[in-house]
Structures are given as structure tokens and as C-alpha cells.
Coordinates of C-alpha atoms and ligand atoms in Angstrom, one line a residue:
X1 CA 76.5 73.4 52.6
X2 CA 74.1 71.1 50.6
X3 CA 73.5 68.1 52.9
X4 CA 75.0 65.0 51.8
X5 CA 73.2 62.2 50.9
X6 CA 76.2 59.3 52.0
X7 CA 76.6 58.4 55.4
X8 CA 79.6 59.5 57.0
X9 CA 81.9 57.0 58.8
X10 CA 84.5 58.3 61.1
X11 CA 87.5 56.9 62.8
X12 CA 89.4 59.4 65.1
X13 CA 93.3 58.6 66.2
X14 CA 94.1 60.5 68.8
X15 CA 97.8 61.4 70.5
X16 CA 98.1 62.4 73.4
X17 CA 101.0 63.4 75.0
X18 CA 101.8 62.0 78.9
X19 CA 102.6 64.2 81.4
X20 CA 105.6 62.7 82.9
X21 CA 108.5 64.0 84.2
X22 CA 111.0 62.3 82.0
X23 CA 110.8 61.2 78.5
X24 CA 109.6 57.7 77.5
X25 CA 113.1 56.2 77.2
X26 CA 115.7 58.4 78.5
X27 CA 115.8 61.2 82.1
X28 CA 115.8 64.3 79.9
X29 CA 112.9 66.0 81.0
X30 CA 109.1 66.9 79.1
X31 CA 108.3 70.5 80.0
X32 CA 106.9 72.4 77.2
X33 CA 108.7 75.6 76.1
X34 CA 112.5 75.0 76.9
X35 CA 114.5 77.0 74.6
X36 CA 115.2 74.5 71.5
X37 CA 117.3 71.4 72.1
X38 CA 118.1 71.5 75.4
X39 CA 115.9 68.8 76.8
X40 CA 118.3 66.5 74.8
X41 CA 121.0 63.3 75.0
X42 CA 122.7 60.5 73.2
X43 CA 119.2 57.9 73.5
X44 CA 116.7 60.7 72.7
X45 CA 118.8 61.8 70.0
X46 CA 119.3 58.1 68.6
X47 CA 123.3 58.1 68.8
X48 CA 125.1 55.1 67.6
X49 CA 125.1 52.5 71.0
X50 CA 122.3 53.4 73.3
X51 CA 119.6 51.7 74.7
X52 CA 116.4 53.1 76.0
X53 CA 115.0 52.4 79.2
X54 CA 111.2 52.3 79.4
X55 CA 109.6 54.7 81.9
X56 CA 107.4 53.3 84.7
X57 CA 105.3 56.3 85.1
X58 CA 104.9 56.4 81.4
X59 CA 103.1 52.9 81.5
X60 CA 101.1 53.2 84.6
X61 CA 99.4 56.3 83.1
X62 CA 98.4 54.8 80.1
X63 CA 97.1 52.0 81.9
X64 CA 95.2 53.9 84.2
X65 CA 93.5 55.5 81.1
X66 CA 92.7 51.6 79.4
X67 CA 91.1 51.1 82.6
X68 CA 89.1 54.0 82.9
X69 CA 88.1 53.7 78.9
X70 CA 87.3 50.0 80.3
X71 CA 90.0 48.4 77.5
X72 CA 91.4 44.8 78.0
X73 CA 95.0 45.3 78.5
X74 CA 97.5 42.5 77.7
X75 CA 99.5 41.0 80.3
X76 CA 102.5 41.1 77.9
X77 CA 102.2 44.1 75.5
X78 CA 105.5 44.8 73.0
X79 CA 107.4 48.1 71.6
X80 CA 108.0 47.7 67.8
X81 CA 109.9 49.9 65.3
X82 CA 108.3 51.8 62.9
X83 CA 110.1 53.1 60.1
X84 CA 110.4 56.7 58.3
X85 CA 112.5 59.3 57.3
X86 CA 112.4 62.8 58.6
X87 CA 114.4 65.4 59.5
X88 CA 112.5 65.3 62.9
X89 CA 113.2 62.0 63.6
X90 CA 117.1 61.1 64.0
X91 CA 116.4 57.9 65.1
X92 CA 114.8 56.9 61.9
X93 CA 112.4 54.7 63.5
X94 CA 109.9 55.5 65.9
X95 CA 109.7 53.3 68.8
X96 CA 105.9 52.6 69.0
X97 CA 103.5 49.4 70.1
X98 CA 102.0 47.4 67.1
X99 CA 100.5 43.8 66.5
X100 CA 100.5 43.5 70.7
X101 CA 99.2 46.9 71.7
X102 CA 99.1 47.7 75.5
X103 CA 95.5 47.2 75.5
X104 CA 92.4 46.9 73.3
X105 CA 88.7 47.4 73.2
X106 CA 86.9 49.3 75.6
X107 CA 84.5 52.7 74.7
X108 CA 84.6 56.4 75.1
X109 CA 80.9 57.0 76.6
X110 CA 79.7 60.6 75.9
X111 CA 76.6 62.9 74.9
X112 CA 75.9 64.6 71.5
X113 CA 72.9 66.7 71.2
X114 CA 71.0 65.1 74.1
X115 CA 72.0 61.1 72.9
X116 CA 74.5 59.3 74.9
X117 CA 76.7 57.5 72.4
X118 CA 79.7 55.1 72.8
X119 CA 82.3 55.0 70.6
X120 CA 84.6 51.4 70.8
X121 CA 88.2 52.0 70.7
X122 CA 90.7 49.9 68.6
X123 CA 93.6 50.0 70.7
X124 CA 95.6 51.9 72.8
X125 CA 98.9 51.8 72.7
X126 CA 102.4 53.4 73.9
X127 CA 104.8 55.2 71.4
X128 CA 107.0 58.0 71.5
X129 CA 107.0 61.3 69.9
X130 CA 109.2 63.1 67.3
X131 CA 111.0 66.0 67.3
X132 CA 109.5 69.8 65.9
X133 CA 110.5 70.7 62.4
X134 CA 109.8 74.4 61.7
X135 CA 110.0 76.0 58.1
X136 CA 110.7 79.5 57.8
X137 CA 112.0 81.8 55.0
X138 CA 113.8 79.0 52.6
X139 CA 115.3 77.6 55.8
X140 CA 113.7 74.6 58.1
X141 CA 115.1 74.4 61.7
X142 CA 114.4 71.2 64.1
X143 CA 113.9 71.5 67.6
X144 CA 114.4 68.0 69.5
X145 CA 113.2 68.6 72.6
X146 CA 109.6 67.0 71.9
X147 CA 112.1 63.7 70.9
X148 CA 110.8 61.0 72.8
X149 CA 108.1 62.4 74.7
X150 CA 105.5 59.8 76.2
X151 CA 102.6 59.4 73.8
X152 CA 99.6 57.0 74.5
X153 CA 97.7 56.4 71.2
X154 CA 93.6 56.0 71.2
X155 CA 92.6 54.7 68.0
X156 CA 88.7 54.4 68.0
X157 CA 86.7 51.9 65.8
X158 CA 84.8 53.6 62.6
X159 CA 81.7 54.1 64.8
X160 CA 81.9 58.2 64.7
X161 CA 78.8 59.2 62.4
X162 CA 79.0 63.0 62.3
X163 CA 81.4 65.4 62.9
X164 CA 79.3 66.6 65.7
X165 CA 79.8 63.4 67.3
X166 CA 84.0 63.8 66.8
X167 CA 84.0 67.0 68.4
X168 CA 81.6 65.8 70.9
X169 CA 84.0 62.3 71.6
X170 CA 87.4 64.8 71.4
X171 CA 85.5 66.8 74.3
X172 CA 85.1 63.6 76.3
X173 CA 88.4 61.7 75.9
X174 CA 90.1 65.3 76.8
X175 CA 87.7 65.8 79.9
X176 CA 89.2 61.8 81.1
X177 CA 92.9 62.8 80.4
X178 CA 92.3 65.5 82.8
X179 CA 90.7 64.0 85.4
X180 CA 93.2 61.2 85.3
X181 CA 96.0 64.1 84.9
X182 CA 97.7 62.4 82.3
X183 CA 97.6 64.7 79.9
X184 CA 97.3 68.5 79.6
X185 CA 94.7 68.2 77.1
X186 CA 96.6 71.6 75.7
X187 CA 96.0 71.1 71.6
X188 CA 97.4 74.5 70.8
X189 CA 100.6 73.2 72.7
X190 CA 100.2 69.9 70.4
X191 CA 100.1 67.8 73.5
X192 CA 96.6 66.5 72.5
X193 CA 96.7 65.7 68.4
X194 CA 94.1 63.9 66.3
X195 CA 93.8 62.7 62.8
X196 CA 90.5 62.0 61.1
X197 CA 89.5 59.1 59.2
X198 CA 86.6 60.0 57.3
X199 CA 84.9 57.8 54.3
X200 CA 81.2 57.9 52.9
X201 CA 78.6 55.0 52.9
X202 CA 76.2 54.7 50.5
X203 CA 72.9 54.0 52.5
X204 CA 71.3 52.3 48.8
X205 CA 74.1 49.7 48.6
X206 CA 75.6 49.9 52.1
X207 CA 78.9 49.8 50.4
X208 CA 81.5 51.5 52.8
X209 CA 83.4 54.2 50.6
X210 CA 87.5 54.6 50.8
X211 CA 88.3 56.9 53.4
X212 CA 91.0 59.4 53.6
X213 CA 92.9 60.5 56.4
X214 CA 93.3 64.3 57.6
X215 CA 96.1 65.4 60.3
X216 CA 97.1 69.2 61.8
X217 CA 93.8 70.5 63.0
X218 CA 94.9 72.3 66.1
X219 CA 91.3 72.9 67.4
X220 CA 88.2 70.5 68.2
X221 CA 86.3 73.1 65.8
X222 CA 89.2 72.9 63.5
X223 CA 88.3 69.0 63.4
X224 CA 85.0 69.6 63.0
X225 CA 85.1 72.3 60.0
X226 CA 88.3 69.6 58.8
X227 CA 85.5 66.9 58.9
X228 CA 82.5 68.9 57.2
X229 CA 84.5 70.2 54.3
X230 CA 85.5 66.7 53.6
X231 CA 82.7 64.8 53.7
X232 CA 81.4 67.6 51.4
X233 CA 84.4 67.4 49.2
X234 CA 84.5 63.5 49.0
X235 CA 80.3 63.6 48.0
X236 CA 81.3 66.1 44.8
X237 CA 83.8 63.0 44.1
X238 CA 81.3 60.5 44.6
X239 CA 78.2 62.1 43.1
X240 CA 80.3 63.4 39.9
X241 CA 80.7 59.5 39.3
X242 CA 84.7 59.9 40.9
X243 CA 86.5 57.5 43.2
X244 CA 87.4 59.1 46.3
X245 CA 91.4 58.3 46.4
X246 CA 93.4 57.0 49.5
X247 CA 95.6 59.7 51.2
X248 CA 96.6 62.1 53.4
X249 CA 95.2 65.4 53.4
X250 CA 96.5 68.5 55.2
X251 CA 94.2 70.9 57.2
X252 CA 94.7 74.6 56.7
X253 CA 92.4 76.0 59.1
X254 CA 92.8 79.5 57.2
X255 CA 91.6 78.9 54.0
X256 CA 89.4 76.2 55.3
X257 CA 90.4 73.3 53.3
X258 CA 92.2 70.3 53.1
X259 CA 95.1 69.8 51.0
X260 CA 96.7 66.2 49.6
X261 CA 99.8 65.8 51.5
X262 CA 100.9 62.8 50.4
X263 CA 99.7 59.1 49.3
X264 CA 98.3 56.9 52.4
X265 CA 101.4 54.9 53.7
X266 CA 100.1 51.4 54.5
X267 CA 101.6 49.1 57.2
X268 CA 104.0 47.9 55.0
X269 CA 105.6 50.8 54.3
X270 CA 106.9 51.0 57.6
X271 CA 108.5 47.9 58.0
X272 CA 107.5 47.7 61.4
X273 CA 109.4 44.5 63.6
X274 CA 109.6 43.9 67.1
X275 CA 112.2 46.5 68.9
X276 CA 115.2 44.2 70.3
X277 CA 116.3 46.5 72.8
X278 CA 113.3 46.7 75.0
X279 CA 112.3 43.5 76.6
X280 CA 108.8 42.5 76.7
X281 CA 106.8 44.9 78.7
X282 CA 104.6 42.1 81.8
X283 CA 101.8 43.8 83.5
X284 CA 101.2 41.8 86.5
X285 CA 98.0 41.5 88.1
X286 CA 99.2 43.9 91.0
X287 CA 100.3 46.0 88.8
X288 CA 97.0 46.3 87.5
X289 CA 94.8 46.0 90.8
X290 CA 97.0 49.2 92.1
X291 CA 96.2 51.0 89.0
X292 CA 93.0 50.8 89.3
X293 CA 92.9 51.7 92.7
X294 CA 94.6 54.8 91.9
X295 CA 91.5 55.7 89.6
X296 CA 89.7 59.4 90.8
X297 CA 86.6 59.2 90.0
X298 CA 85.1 59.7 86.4
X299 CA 83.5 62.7 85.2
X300 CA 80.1 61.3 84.0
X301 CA 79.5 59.3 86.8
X302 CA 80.6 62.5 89.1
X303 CA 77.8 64.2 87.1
X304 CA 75.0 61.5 88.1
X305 CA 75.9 62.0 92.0
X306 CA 76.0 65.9 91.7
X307 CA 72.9 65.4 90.7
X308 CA 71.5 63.3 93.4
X309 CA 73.7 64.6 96.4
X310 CA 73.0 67.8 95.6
X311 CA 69.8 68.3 93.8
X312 CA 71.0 70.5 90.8
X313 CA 70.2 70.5 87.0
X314 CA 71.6 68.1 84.8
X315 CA 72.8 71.0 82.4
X316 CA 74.5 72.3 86.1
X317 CA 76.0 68.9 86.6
X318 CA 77.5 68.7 83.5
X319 CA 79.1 72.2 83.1
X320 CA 80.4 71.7 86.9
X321 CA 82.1 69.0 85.7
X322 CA 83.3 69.9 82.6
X323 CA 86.9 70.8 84.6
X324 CA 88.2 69.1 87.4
X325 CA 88.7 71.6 89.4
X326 CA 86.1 73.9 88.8
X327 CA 83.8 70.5 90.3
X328 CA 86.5 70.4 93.1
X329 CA 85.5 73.6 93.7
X330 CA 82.0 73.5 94.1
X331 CA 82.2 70.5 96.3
X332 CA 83.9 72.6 98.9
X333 CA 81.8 75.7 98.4
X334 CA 78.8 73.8 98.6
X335 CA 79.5 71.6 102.2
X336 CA 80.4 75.1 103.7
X337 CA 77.4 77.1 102.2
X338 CA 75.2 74.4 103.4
X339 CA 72.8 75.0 100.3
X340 CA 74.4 73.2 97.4
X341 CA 71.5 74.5 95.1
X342 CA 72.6 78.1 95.9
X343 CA 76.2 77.3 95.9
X344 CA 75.9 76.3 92.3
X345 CA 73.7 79.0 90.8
X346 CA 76.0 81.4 92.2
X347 CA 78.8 79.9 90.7
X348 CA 77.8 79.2 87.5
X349 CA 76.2 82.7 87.2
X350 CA 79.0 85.1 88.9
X351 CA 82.3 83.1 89.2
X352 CA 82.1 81.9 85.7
X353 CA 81.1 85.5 84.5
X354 CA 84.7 86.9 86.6
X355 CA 86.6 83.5 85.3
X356 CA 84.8 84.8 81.5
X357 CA 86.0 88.1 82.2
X358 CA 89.2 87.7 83.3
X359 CA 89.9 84.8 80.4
X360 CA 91.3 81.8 83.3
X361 CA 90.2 79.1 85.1
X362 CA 88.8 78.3 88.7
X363 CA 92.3 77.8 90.4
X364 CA 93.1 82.0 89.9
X365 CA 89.5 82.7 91.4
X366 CA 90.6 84.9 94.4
X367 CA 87.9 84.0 96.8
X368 CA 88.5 80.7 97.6
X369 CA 86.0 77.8 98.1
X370 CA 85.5 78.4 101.5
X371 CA 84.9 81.9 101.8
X372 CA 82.6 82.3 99.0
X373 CA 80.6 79.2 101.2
X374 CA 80.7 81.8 104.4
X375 CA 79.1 84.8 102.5
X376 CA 76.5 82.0 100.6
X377 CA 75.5 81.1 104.2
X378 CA 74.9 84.8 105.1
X379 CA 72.7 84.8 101.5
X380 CA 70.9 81.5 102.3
X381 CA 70.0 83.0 106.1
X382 CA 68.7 86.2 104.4
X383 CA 71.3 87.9 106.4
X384 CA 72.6 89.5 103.2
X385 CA 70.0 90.5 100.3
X386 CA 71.1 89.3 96.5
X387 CA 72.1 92.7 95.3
X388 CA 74.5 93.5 98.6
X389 CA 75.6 89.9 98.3
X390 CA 77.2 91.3 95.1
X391 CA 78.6 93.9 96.8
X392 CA 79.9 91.9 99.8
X393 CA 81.8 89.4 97.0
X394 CA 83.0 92.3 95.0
X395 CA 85.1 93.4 97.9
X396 CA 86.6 89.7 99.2
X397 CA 87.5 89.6 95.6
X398 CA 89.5 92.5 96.3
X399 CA 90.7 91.4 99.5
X400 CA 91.1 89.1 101.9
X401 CA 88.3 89.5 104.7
X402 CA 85.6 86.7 104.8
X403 CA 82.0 87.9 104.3
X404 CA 81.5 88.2 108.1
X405 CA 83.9 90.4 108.3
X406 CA 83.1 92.8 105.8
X407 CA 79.3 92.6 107.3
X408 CA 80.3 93.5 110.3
X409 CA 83.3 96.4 109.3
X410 CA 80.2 98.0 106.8
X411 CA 77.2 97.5 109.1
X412 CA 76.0 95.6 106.2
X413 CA 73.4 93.6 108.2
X414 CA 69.7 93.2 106.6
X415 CA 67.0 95.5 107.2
X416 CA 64.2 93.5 108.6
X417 CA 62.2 95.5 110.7
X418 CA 58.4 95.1 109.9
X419 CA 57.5 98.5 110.5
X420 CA 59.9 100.2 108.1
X421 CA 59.9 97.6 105.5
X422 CA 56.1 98.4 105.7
X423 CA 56.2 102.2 105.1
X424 CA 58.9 101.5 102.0
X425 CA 56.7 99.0 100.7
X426 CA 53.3 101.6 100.9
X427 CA 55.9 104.4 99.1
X428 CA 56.8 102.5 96.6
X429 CA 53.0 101.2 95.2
X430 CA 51.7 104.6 95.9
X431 CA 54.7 106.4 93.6
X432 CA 54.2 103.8 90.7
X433 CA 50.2 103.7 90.3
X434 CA 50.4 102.7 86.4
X435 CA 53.0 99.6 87.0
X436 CA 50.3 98.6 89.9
X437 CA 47.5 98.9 87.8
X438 CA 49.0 96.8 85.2
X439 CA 50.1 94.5 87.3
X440 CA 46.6 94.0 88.8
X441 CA 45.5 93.3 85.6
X442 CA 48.0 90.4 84.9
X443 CA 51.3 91.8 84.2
X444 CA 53.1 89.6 87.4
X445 CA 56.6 90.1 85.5
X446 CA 56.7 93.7 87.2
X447 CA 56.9 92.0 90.7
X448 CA 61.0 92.2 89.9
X449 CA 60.3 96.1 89.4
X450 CA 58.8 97.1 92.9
X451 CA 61.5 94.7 94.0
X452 CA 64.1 96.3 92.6
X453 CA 62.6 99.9 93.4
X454 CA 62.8 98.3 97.0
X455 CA 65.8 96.9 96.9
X456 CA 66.9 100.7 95.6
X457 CA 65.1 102.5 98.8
X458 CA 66.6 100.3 100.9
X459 CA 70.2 100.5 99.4
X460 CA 69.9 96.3 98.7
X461 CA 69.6 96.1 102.6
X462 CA 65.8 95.0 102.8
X463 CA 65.5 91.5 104.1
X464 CA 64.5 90.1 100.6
X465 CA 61.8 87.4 101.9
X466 CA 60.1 89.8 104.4
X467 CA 59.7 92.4 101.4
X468 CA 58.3 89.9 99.0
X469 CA 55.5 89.2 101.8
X470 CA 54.9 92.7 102.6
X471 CA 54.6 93.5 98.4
X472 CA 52.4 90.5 97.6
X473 CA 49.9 91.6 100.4
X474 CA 49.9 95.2 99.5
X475 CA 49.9 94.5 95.5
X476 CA 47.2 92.3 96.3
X477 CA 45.1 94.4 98.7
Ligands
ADP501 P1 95.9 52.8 59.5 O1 96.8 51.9 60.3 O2 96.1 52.7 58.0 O3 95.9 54.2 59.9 P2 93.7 51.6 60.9 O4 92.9 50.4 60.5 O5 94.6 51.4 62.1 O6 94.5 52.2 59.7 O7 92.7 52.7 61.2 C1 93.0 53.9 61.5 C2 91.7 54.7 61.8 O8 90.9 54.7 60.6 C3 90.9 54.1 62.8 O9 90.4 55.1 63.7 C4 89.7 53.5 62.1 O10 88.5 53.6 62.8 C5 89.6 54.4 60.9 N1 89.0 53.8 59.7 C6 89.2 52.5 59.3 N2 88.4 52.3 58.2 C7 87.7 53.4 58.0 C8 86.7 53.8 57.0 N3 86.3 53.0 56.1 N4 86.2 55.0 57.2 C9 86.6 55.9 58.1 N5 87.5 55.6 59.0 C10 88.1 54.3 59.0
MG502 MG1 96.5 56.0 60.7
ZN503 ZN1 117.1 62.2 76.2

């Protein structure tokens, strides 16, 4: 892809879907996957004489996501209708939040290729969502049950300068959802949505271009490849001497393009006025002060005291933290192995290779937290050597025993007696005279070779820091 010589300016609006128990204005409930149009009634299904209810739970996670984006919110906030017609919507109006948002400002802190950015954020406001329309051989079939589902909307200013950088924000607002469990974060279940704004600057003029706006990329790659192909696309326009035209462009992740779905609708279009059957929406300051209080703590600054608590790598940190729970985790594994170093090489090395393996997350890891901290304790104490570690945790992933246990059952315990691990040690340099002769002359990588013939002769039971003595000196000698 030639690169483009405009600057790309990026505005992302992203829905996300709130994980309450009931819908935004009525008690039908929000679980994904119900067999179609049963999670319905008269007020989600806009019947003539109902009036919605707003849903607590609803507002207190949104507001516990302004404050952790570090927005203002408005002590009085106000639901407005929004009007368009669709087969999805039966309503015909979207109940939604619009010149007095729940809250405003604030920033989505996060890293792209080593920078720390921040991205300032519009608004953020409550709305709810529409039903499911699906299109199949000449005939389209809507499914209500998504009708009124809690939606906070995080509109971001046009700050987003590559689509790097929107993947790279997406990652970050999703990682906050989660840790505030507010949202599922699921995109393939559409419960995490974004459209891209996306318009070119000329860097001669500083002229800001016209931007278009792109919707159903069901991936953060799919809004990244969205992104690329049309910032490429719109620099053909501009460079051919075009005008780049206002409107909305459909993603179609398998041919890898973006097609014109229909002209931009502006404001206007959607007559938007103040909702009269919902009263004013009053956060008080208690309101607030317990929200607040309810706040877990945030991934990045969990990253900064993994680091100094536990003295590992920033790279460690942040992949530790990229879940929730794999960080929850660690925590516990690393108070009971008492070496937190150790704790989180091991699990970033073999848990996340099983979790890899076996496509899931951290909560179907059979050895819990705890036991893998009892047979990191035997490791640490050189009780257990690093290849019959392996061995040790392939069988309490198999079972149920702690690591003691299976020690003890398999008369596992380290070989450490000088005198033997001596005589092995002699064997061994005196059956591999090339690799010693090379390593005398500077080839120190083989030190891992007579360690792992060792660790062979002694069926991995060798006390590992005993042999490594016993080797140097003779290697040496
Ligand atoms: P609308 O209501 O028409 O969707 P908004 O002003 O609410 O427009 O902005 C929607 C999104 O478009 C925001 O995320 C904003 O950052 C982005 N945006 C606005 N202007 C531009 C632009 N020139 N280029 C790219 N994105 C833009
Ligand atoms: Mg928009
Ligand atoms: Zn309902």
C-alpha cells in the first residue's frame, strides 16, 4: 500500500452494550442467545400507552465508566428521541441522550508502539439499542430481543492519528469495560460495536478534509484493515484532484472493502427533542461519591504496581494484565509461591501455552492459583528440578493432588547428594570431549547441553543449582 502523503484524522464511536440484568426501560431480561423474541413486552416493543422506566443499574455502570475515563458528568443529564425508520426499531425512535449527555470530557490513556497516547472523549452518553434484522434468501426476519438493551455511547474527539492507534484505543477502552464488568467486551456477539470517522489533512495547507463514516467491522483488525483501505481510498480521491463525499460506508471484511451505504444523516435528520416520558435523570453527589467508591482498580495503574511489588518486566506487567482475571490470578499464585518473579515466568511461559492450546481463558485452568503456588515453592527451594517440575504440573493438571502430594506418592524428591552428582557430572564431560573442547574455547551456549545430558542421567531429578556448581568447576578445570 503506497503510503499516504495526508494526515489521517480519526474519531472512533464506540457502543457498548451494558451488562445488566434487565433492559434499559423495561424487566425483560439481556442474555445473549435466547431463541428469537422471547426477551420481549408491550414497552420494549413500543406498543401504543407504555412508559419506560429507567434502570438504576443501567446508570450507575455508565457512570462508573465516566469516572474511570475521568469525564465530567452532569448533575442533570436528559433522554431524547431520535428518530428513524427501521424494521428493527418498532418504536420508531430510539430513546438516546443528546445536547445534555450523561457526561463529557475525560481521556482513554493507552500505549501504541512504545508511546503512551490519550485520546479526549466527546461524550458519553446512555441510549438503548435496536432490535436484529437478518436477511436471508429474499426474506428478512427481525429478532427483538436485543430491543432496548443498555447501551453506553463513547464518542472520542478527532485525536486518533493512525489506525494503529484505533486498534490500539479499541484494546484499551475494552480492557476498562472488563475490569469495571460492564461490558462483555464480546464484538463477535456485537455487544462491543464501533464506527470510524476517518478524514485526511493536508499537512501543506492544514486544511482538515471531509470525513466519512464506516460501521460493521466485527473485529479490532477488521477496524484496522476498515481504516487502512480508507484512508488509501479517500488519498486516490484527493490526489486525483476529487472531493472526498460525506457518507456512510459499509465494511465487508471479505472482500476487504468498504461499500457506500447510504448518504451521512446529519442531526437534523433525526429530529431529535427531549423524551417526555422520562423525567430528568439527577445524579446526586452520593450518588457519585458511592460510584466511585465502587471503582476496582485500573488496569494501567495495576501494571505500574506489578511492577514495583513484584519486580517483573514491563512487557510481563502488561500481558498479566491484559485480563482481569488472568492478573487475579497471578496475584494469588505469586503470595503462595513466595517468588513472584518465578510465579510469573511460569505462567506466562506454561499456563498461557495450555490456555493457547486448549483455546480458553485463565478461569478453565485446572490447577488453581494456589496449587500451582505450592509446587512453585517446591521449584523455588530446588526441591523439584525445571524439567520434573513439568512433570509434577502435568499430573495436577490431570488431577487433583497438590504438588506435595504427588512428590511424596512418586519419590520425586531432588537428587542432591554431592558424591553422585559428582560422578554424573565426571561421565558426562568425559563421554562428550568435542562439546568440552568447544566450549573451552568459547562456545558457553553448550552449558544448557551438559545440563540437559544431566538432567537426562538423572531423570530431571538432579538438584539443578548443585549440578551447575559441580559442571562449571569441572568444565572449568
Ligand atoms: P455525528 O453526530 O455526525 O456522527 P459528531 O460530531 O458527533 O458527528 O462526531 C462523530 C465522530 O466523528 C466523533 O468521534 C468525532 O471525533 C469524529 N469526527 C468529527 N470530525 C471529524 C473529522 N474531520 N475527521 C474524522 N473524524 C471526525
Ligand atoms: Mg456518528
Ligand atoms: Zn421489554
Amino acid at each position: 500500500m503506497a503510503k499516504s502523503e495526508f494526515i489521517p484524522v480519526i474519531g472512533l464511536e464506540v457502543h457498548a452494550q451494558l451488562l445488566t440484568r434487565s433492559k434499559a426501560f423495561c424487566g425483560c431480561p439481556t442474555n445473549y442467545g435466547a431463541d428469537p423474541n422471547r426477551h420481549t413486552c408491550p414497552v420494549c416493543l413500543g406498543l401504543p400507552g407504555v412508559l419506560p422506566v429507567l434502570n438504576r443499574e443501567m446508570v450507575d455502570m455508565a457512570l462508573r465508566l465516566a469516572l474511570a475515563l475521568g469525564a465530567q458528568v452532569r448533575p442533570v443529564s436528559q433522554f431524547a428521541r431520535k428518530n428513524y425508520f427501521y424494521p428493527d426499531l418498532p418504536k420508531g425512535y430510539q430513546i438516546s441522550q443528546f445536547d445534555r449527555p450523561l457526561a463529557e470530557g475525560g481521556a482513554v490513556e493507552f500505549d501504541c508502539d512504545g508511546a503512551a497516547l490519550r485520546v479526549g472523549l466527546l461524550r458519553l452518553h446512555l441510549e438503548e439499542d435496536a432490535g436484529k434484522s437478518f436477511h436471508d434468501g429474499g426474506h428478512s426476519l427481525v429478532d427483538f430481543n436485543r430491543c432496548g438493551v443498555p447501551l453506553v455511547e463513547i464518542v472520542s474527539e478527532p485525536e486518533i492519528e493512525s489506525p494503529a492507534q484505533a486498534r490500539a484505543y479499541l484494546t484499551e477502552l475494552r480492557r476498562l469495560l472488563q475490569y469495571l464488568e460492564v461490558c462483555s467486551g464480546n464484538m463477535e456477539e456485537g455487544a462491543l460495536r464501533c464506527d470510524a470517522n476517518v478524514s485526511l489533512r493536508d499537512p501543506a495547507t492544514g486544511r482538515m478534509g471531509t470525513p466519512t463514516e464506516m460501521k460493521n467491522m466485527n473485529s479490532f483488525r477488521g477496524v484496522q484493515r476498515a481504516l487502512e483501505y480508507e484512508i488509501e481510498r479517500q488519498s486516490e480521491v484527493l490526489r486525483s484532484g476529487g472531493a472526498v463525499v460525506r457518507q456512510t460506508l459499509l465494511w465487508d471484511e471479505a472482500a476487504g472493502e468498504a461499500r457506500p451505504m447510504r448518504r451521512k444523516e446529519l442531526a437534523h435528520d433525526y429530529r431529535y427533542f427531549p423524551e417526555p416520558d422520562l423525567v430528568l435523570l439527577e445524579v446526586d453527589p452520593a450518588w457519585m461519591a458511592g460510584a466511585r467508591d465502587r471503582l476496582p482498580e485500573l488496569p494501567r495503574a495495576r501494571e505500574r504496581r506489578f511492577q514495583e511489588q513484584y519486580g517483573i518486566q514491563q512487557q510481563q506487567a502488561q500481558t498479566l494484565c491484559a485480563d482481569r482475571a488472568l492478573a487475579d490470578y497471578y496475584e494469588v499464585a505469586a503470595a503462595a509461591s513466595g517468588n513472584p518473579v518465578l510465579a510469573a515466568n511460569v505462567i506466562l511461559a506454561e499456563v498461557q501455552r495450555w490456555l493457547k492450546d486448549h483455546d480458553t481463558g485463565i478461569g478453565r485452568y485446572p490447577v488453581d492459583p494456589e496449587r500451582l503456588g505450592g509446587l512453585l515453592q517446591l521449584l523455588d527451594r530446588g526441591t523439584l528440578s525445571t524439567p520434573l517440575a513439568r512433570e509434577v504440573l502435568q499430573e495436577m493438571l490431570a488431577g487433583v493432588e497438590t504438588a506435595e502430594q504427588i512428590v511424596a506418592r512418586r519419590g520425586l524428591a531432588v537428587m542432591g547428594d554431592e558424591a553422585v552428582l559428582g560422578s554424573l557430572v565426571r561421565q558426562v564431560v568425559e563421554a562428550n570431549p568435542e562439546e568440552v573442547a568447544r566450549y573451552r574455547a568459547g562456545k558457553r551456549q553448550l552449558f544448557g547441553f551438559f545440563m540437559g545430558e544431566l538432567m537426562k542421567a538423572t531423570r530431571g531429578k538432579g538438584d539443578p543449582v548443585k549440578l551447575r556448581e559441580l559442571l562449571q568447576k569441572a568444565l572449568e578445570g
